[in-house]
Amino acid sequence: MAKTNPGRFFEDYAVGDVLTHAVPRTVSGGERALYHALYPARHALYSSDEFAKGCGLPASPVDDLITFHMVFGKTVPDVSLNAVANLGYAEGRWLKPVYEGDTLTSVSEVIGLKQNSNGKTGVVYVRTTGRNQHGEPVLDYCRWVMVRKKNVDAPAPDTVLPELKTVLAPGDLVIPEGLDFSTYDTALAGEPHRWGDYEIGETIDHVDGVTIEEAEHMLATRLWQNTAKVHFDVSVRPEGRLIYGGHVISMARALSFNGLANAQMIVGLNGGAHANPCMAGDTVRAWSEVLDKAETSAPGVGAIRLRLVATKGGEPFALKDEGGKYRPEVLLDLDYWALMPI
Amino acid sequence: MAKTNPGRFFEDYAVGDVLTHAVPRTVSGGERALYHALYPARHALYSSDEFAKGCGLPASPVDDLITFHMVFGKTVPDVSLNAVANLGYAEGRWLKPVYEGDTLTSVSEVIGLKQNSNGKTGVVYVRTTGRNQHGEPVLDYCRWVMVRKKNVDAPAPDTVLPELKTVLAPGDLVIPEGLDFSTYDTALAGEPHRWGDYEIGETIDHVDGVTIEEAEHMLATRLWQNTAKVHFDVSVRPEGRLIYGGHVISMARALSFNGLANAQMIVGLNGGAHANPCMAGDTVRAWSEVLDKAETSAPGVGAIRLRLVATKGGEPFALKDEGGKYRPEVLLDLDYWALMPI
Amino acid sequence: MAKTNPGRFFEDYAVGDVLTHAVPRTVSGGERALYHALYPARHALYSSDEFAKGCGLPASPVDDLITFHMVFGKTVPDVSLNAVANLGYAEGRWLKPVYEGDTLTSVSEVIGLKQNSNGKTGVVYVRTTGRNQHGEPVLDYCRWVMVRKKNVDAPAPDTVLPELKTVLAPGDLVIPEGLDFSTYDTALAGEPHRWGDYEIGETIDHVDGVTIEEAEHMLATRLWQNTAKVHFDVSVRPEGRLIYGGHVISMARALSFNGLANAQMIVGLNGGAHANPCMAGDTVRAWSEVLDKAETSAPGVGAIRLRLVATKGGEPFALKDEGGKYRPEVLLDLDYWALMPI
């Protein structure tokens, strides 16, 4: 019997299955430094221990998206090795910051299944939880992917569709313990614009662009121990290696510093679509739209709900065509909650 | 007189010479993170402090190949700057794990010399020892290289050929102090296959491939402070930069996770050949063959002897042609001992 | 009003303005490891804690150029986002080594202004100071850049030209507290040549070359949180991304190890010119000239003033053409003071 991992096929999942993902990972200053090398990341709270301490935290946590990528990467061999498409995210919540020295693990529960009418594929819904070495959840999110069947004659499971919130309510968000923006330093953070300066409906063109190289996205994707072949092996994708969607998320989030430097902490992921593939040579740009705002119970801390769109060209603020389809230059449409100084 | 290092030529070596290699190096989480970014490395013991503690170690050591590359890199200016070919390795033993904060140095002793019949080159045999800041040996290996003579009229030295074991006996292997696999967690490690599940003669196709970029192999080679010109300077190698053989070793070892996830620690290097050059654009694949198995005195720990072959295409398990020569797509043929849970 | 940073234009500066630069940064072993991956850096004092302790320091500091790049990178959004040219440096002094765990900030003061006769641009002189988390200055340097006017009708400011030393006197240099080269180990450092072995006027061809890739210079430039568009975005520079001048400085300094391995610490920057643009594909080489030597009060420590020239080909030691212009293959002409064992 082959000892290599063939991945799971659609018929291998049952609702209620709990998948313990492999390869726990201890985080150090090395992952933080690489994140700064891979993305133009400049949010001060993730760059400086002193700044983070001034915000009530014990030290500077690693970027929330490092946590996301590490927790997500572990799920790939069990969830998406045979995936045809990464369909969506919902109910993502960052529950506790991750610090250097923490060790992360991931577990997923299958929460929904629906075979497609073609009988060849089906949609698998999982809720993934990342935990630190104390067993404390640090991140929790739902994701659904379309997975191939290996045996098309395998019987279709009963359809179970999980009830997922399209948007997290402000009360669902978990504010890191001790967070306090009442003495927040906007000069060191890089921009004067506070929570009160943003209006719902406002759009921001983040102006900057980054042309992506093969070496960069592969370094990033490996760093998160994401093993999906399509990102690394030209021989299985002669049209070019597909860039990990999370690389585009991090690139767009980092670019959004220019206009949203004070949207420091990501605490909620409402949804996201990888609208079109990204390949080396593409120049990634980003724009944001303010979707909502809410107060929080933490001193000086407001919540802002943002749409973050990454493109590889085209006009900013153009998202879909007349038929409601994403325009071909749109790479990412992400909906998240962040925390800002009021 | 020129102050730059011209490297040593064949006539500059004498049996018994001890070469103290320059540039000691302190290891941090940065080297570990870069290793994860450069290679699809997922062996749990080298990824997680918690997992390593569960195996009886004080923390997660750096990958055994980081130790190898750092110890090896220091030898390049003194041993292989004028080398024509890297001919072989033998009797490599990892003697103590290396942890963040350790500082490594290398010393080599010339243990053999043989001038070639053409009078223009000769083979130099060295035994290299890497030590930590306490002077404790962490790695010991023999290597022989073909080196040019500067002065072809220099007299040939007496031929001295060291007696080198073609294979380390299980009793030669040093098991890290405290190592205990009796409560080893295969779910977190990523595969269920234990020492008892592998049979001598069994072959494993590791399935995955990675297409290599120039930036990646140069980042890696510099990281180990290996200065050989051929890896960096297009103007001295118009046919393309030659990829450091150690980059291929690490890539193949990381790819072997898929099928050998529990072959955690490398403790012995019996031999190795860089069969053909590797260049950017090549897609590296790997396959393994189980050559031998042995019990050890450590609780729950078995030793497994593996052939690890890296290729840039072609059929897996095809190594040599009818004439006994390596097939042109074979990059590496490595013979090593690793430790697995019984 | 747009929330993104448009950068300052010439008319936005006034002599005496103090610019607090954003995004403080905590340094870890990650930045050190990346520096070793990005450049062939082998100076032992920056590689090994043990070696640095043997020189009287508490641990190995991060490379002096890491300090420079981090302090410099923070100034880009406020000083050079609309710069047409980076004209010069003067009076750069390293005042205190930076260690892992330190957090750096930068502040600049406008010390000079001169509108150009065309009325469209002007020269801005700033003195930038980098500080650690204790408020102690770690680096201080002057830099002048040509900046565009946004409104060409804005009135010209009074011309103020700062008095800048063309060369720092040896007495201006700050020797790190405790530095002691009296038991300096040249074998571990990599070369036998001490301060006394270098003569004023001597030139050294550093021999080695490195061909630069896009991914590498972008990783480096982002690592220092330098956001200038021209380094990242092909769409704004169809002729190719311009490599950050500091990348060339670090590459040349690292290459200079071969011949100047004992020129350990950079303590003064007298001046520097980025003579011609550097682009991916260029093979960078370096040569040095000994400009001056001086004794210091620290035990066993001498100061050496060096010209460091980076080229992308051509003959070593050829700097300018008959008309006094830099030859087209010259990339960098840097004038600095370093510390060597006597």
mmCIF file of N, CA, C and O in Angstrom, chain B residues 215-253:
data_model
loop_
_atom_site.group_PDB
_atom_site.id
_atom_site.type_symbol
_atom_site.label_atom_id
_atom_site.label_comp_id
_atom_site.label_asym_id
_atom_site.label_seq_id
_atom_site.Cartn_x
_atom_site.Cartn_y
_atom_site.Cartn_z
ATOM 1 N N ALA B 215 16.380 32.697 -6.977
ATOM 2 C CA ALA B 215 16.427 33.443 -5.710
ATOM 3 C C ALA B 215 16.449 32.488 -4.523
ATOM 4 O O ALA B 215 17.141 32.734 -3.533
ATOM 5 N N GLU B 216 15.718 31.392 -4.625
ATOM 6 C CA GLU B 216 15.615 30.470 -3.504
ATOM 7 C C GLU B 216 16.940 29.785 -3.184
ATOM 8 O O GLU B 216 17.363 29.721 -2.042
ATOM 9 N N HIS B 217 17.591 29.231 -4.215
ATOM 10 C CA HIS B 217 18.809 28.480 -3.892
ATOM 11 C C HIS B 217 19.929 29.415 -3.465
ATOM 12 O O HIS B 217 20.756 29.054 -2.624
ATOM 13 N N MET B 218 19.911 30.630 -3.982
ATOM 14 C CA MET B 218 20.944 31.577 -3.528
ATOM 15 C C MET B 218 20.681 32.022 -2.084
ATOM 16 O O MET B 218 21.615 32.147 -1.290
ATOM 17 N N LEU B 219 19.422 32.261 -1.737
ATOM 18 C CA LEU B 219 19.106 32.591 -0.338
ATOM 19 C C LEU B 219 19.593 31.473 0.583
ATOM 20 O O LEU B 219 20.200 31.708 1.629
ATOM 21 N N ALA B 220 19.309 30.234 0.198
ATOM 22 C CA ALA B 220 19.695 29.097 1.030
ATOM 23 C C ALA B 220 21.208 28.993 1.156
ATOM 24 O O ALA B 220 21.748 28.847 2.253
ATOM 25 N N THR B 221 21.887 29.072 0.054
ATOM 26 C CA THR B 221 23.328 28.843 0.055
ATOM 27 C C THR B 221 24.042 29.932 0.851
ATOM 28 O O THR B 221 24.972 29.662 1.611
ATOM 29 N N ARG B 222 23.583 31.166 0.667
ATOM 30 C CA ARG B 222 24.150 32.251 1.482
ATOM 31 C C ARG B 222 23.853 32.056 2.958
ATOM 32 O O ARG B 222 24.678 32.381 3.806
ATOM 33 N N LEU B 223 22.646 31.567 3.258
ATOM 34 C CA LEU B 223 22.264 31.386 4.668
ATOM 35 C C LEU B 223 23.265 30.511 5.396
ATOM 36 O O LEU B 223 23.532 30.683 6.579
ATOM 37 N N TRP B 224 23.832 29.544 4.683
ATOM 38 C CA TRP B 224 24.830 28.650 5.293
ATOM 39 C C TRP B 224 26.237 29.208 5.116
ATOM 40 O O TRP B 224 27.210 28.546 5.395
ATOM 41 N N GLN B 225 26.328 30.431 4.646
ATOM 42 C CA GLN B 225 27.624 31.113 4.478
ATOM 43 C C GLN B 225 28.571 30.306 3.604
ATOM 44 O O GLN B 225 29.779 30.325 3.782
ATOM 45 N N ASN B 226 27.986 29.640 2.627
ATOM 46 C CA ASN B 226 28.735 28.922 1.602
ATOM 47 C C ASN B 226 29.026 29.920 0.488
ATOM 48 O O ASN B 226 28.110 30.537 -0.055
ATOM 49 N N THR B 227 30.315 30.073 0.175
ATOM 50 C CA THR B 227 30.731 31.173 -0.700
ATOM 51 C C THR B 227 31.140 30.753 -2.101
ATOM 52 O O THR B 227 31.658 31.571 -2.855
ATOM 53 N N ALA B 228 30.928 29.487 -2.454
ATOM 54 C CA ALA B 228 31.430 29.036 -3.756
ATOM 55 C C ALA B 228 30.795 29.849 -4.891
ATOM 56 O O ALA B 228 29.574 29.930 -5.011
ATOM 57 N N LYS B 229 31.661 30.421 -5.725
ATOM 58 C CA LYS B 229 31.240 31.357 -6.778
ATOM 59 C C LYS B 229 30.185 30.797 -7.726
ATOM 60 O O LYS B 229 29.320 31.512 -8.209
ATOM 61 N N VAL B 230 30.312 29.505 -8.037
ATOM 62 C CA VAL B 230 29.453 28.916 -9.068
ATOM 63 C C VAL B 230 27.968 29.002 -8.736
ATOM 64 O O VAL B 230 27.118 28.862 -9.607
ATOM 65 N N HIS B 231 27.664 29.221 -7.452
ATOM 66 C CA HIS B 231 26.251 29.273 -7.059
ATOM 67 C C HIS B 231 25.631 30.666 -7.244
ATOM 68 O O HIS B 231 24.416 30.826 -7.160
ATOM 69 N N PHE B 232 26.482 31.688 -7.427
ATOM 70 C CA PHE B 232 25.989 33.067 -7.310
ATOM 71 C C PHE B 232 26.250 33.944 -8.524
ATOM 72 O O PHE B 232 25.582 34.947 -8.715
ATOM 73 N N ASP B 233 27.256 33.563 -9.318
ATOM 74 C CA ASP B 233 27.787 34.531 -10.275
ATOM 75 C C ASP B 233 27.625 33.994 -11.686
ATOM 76 O O ASP B 233 28.364 33.109 -12.114
ATOM 77 N N VAL B 234 26.639 34.532 -12.388
ATOM 78 C CA VAL B 234 26.365 34.100 -13.763
ATOM 79 C C VAL B 234 27.576 34.314 -14.651
ATOM 80 O O VAL B 234 27.821 33.536 -15.580
ATOM 81 N N SER B 235 28.351 35.346 -14.357
ATOM 82 C CA SER B 235 29.456 35.667 -15.271
ATOM 83 C C SER B 235 30.554 34.607 -15.241
ATOM 84 O O SER B 235 31.322 34.489 -16.181
ATOM 85 N N VAL B 236 30.647 33.810 -14.152
ATOM 86 C CA VAL B 236 31.638 32.723 -14.165
ATOM 87 C C VAL B 236 31.033 31.402 -14.615
ATOM 88 O O VAL B 236 31.733 30.398 -14.706
ATOM 89 N N ARG B 237 29.724 31.390 -14.830
ATOM 90 C CA ARG B 237 29.065 30.157 -15.286
ATOM 91 C C ARG B 237 27.943 30.526 -16.240
ATOM 92 O O ARG B 237 26.754 30.492 -15.860
ATOM 93 N N PRO B 238 28.317 30.863 -17.462
ATOM 94 C CA PRO B 238 27.299 31.362 -18.405
ATOM 95 C C PRO B 238 26.208 30.329 -18.685
ATOM 96 O O PRO B 238 25.096 30.695 -19.071
ATOM 97 N N GLU B 239 26.506 29.031 -18.448
ATOM 98 C CA GLU B 239 25.471 28.018 -18.666
ATOM 99 C C GLU B 239 24.455 28.030 -17.538
ATOM 100 O O GLU B 239 23.455 27.307 -17.583
ATOM 101 N N GLY B 240 24.664 28.868 -16.538
ATOM 102 C CA GLY B 240 23.683 29.006 -15.456
ATOM 103 C C GLY B 240 24.305 28.672 -14.126
ATOM 104 O O GLY B 240 25.198 27.836 -14.023
ATOM 105 N N ARG B 241 23.794 29.329 -13.094
ATOM 106 C CA ARG B 241 24.324 29.095 -11.754
ATOM 107 C C ARG B 241 24.051 27.653 -11.345
ATOM 108 O O ARG B 241 22.953 27.132 -11.552
ATOM 109 N N LEU B 242 25.063 27.010 -10.775
ATOM 110 C CA LEU B 242 24.952 25.638 -10.294
ATOM 111 C C LEU B 242 24.333 25.673 -8.905
ATOM 112 O O LEU B 242 24.775 26.435 -8.043
ATOM 113 N N ILE B 243 23.323 24.874 -8.675
ATOM 114 C CA ILE B 243 22.675 24.869 -7.359
ATOM 115 C C ILE B 243 23.508 24.028 -6.387
ATOM 116 O O ILE B 243 23.915 22.908 -6.706
ATOM 117 N N TYR B 244 23.770 24.586 -5.228
ATOM 118 C CA TYR B 244 24.491 23.912 -4.144
ATOM 119 C C TYR B 244 23.864 22.533 -3.906
ATOM 120 O O TYR B 244 22.645 22.423 -3.712
ATOM 121 N N GLY B 245 24.694 21.512 -3.910
ATOM 122 C CA GLY B 245 24.190 20.150 -3.737
ATOM 123 C C GLY B 245 23.386 19.977 -2.459
ATOM 124 O O GLY B 245 22.427 19.197 -2.412
ATOM 125 N N GLY B 246 23.742 20.711 -1.430
ATOM 126 C CA GLY B 246 23.017 20.621 -0.166
ATOM 127 C C GLY B 246 21.586 21.136 -0.270
ATOM 128 O O GLY B 246 20.706 20.725 0.493
ATOM 129 N N HIS B 247 21.352 22.038 -1.218
ATOM 130 C CA HIS B 247 19.980 22.519 -1.436
ATOM 131 C C HIS B 247 19.114 21.363 -1.939
ATOM 132 O O HIS B 247 17.968 21.214 -1.528
ATOM 133 N N VAL B 248 19.685 20.565 -2.804
ATOM 134 C CA VAL B 248 18.959 19.399 -3.325
ATOM 135 C C VAL B 248 18.739 18.373 -2.208
ATOM 136 O O VAL B 248 17.664 17.772 -2.100
ATOM 137 N N ILE B 249 19.743 18.185 -1.346
ATOM 138 C CA ILE B 249 19.577 17.253 -0.227
ATOM 139 C C ILE B 249 18.398 17.696 0.643
ATOM 140 O O ILE B 249 17.511 16.900 0.978
ATOM 141 N N SER B 250 18.370 18.963 1.008
ATOM 142 C CA SER B 250 17.292 19.443 1.879
ATOM 143 C C SER B 250 15.934 19.376 1.190
ATOM 144 O O SER B 250 14.927 19.071 1.823
ATOM 145 N N MET B 251 15.906 19.695 -0.085
ATOM 146 C CA MET B 251 14.637 19.644 -0.809
ATOM 147 C C MET B 251 14.109 18.216 -0.846
ATOM 148 O O MET B 251 12.926 17.958 -0.582
ATOM 149 N N ALA B 252 14.999 17.269 -1.151
ATOM 150 C CA ALA B 252 14.575 15.872 -1.249
ATOM 151 C C ALA B 252 14.141 15.341 0.120
ATOM 152 O O ALA B 252 13.121 14.660 0.238
ATOM 153 N N ARG B 253 14.919 15.656 1.132
ATOM 154 C CA ARG B 253 14.568 15.193 2.481
ATOM 155 C C ARG B 253 13.190 15.759 2.879
ATOM 156 O O ARG B 253 12.355 15.039 3.434
#
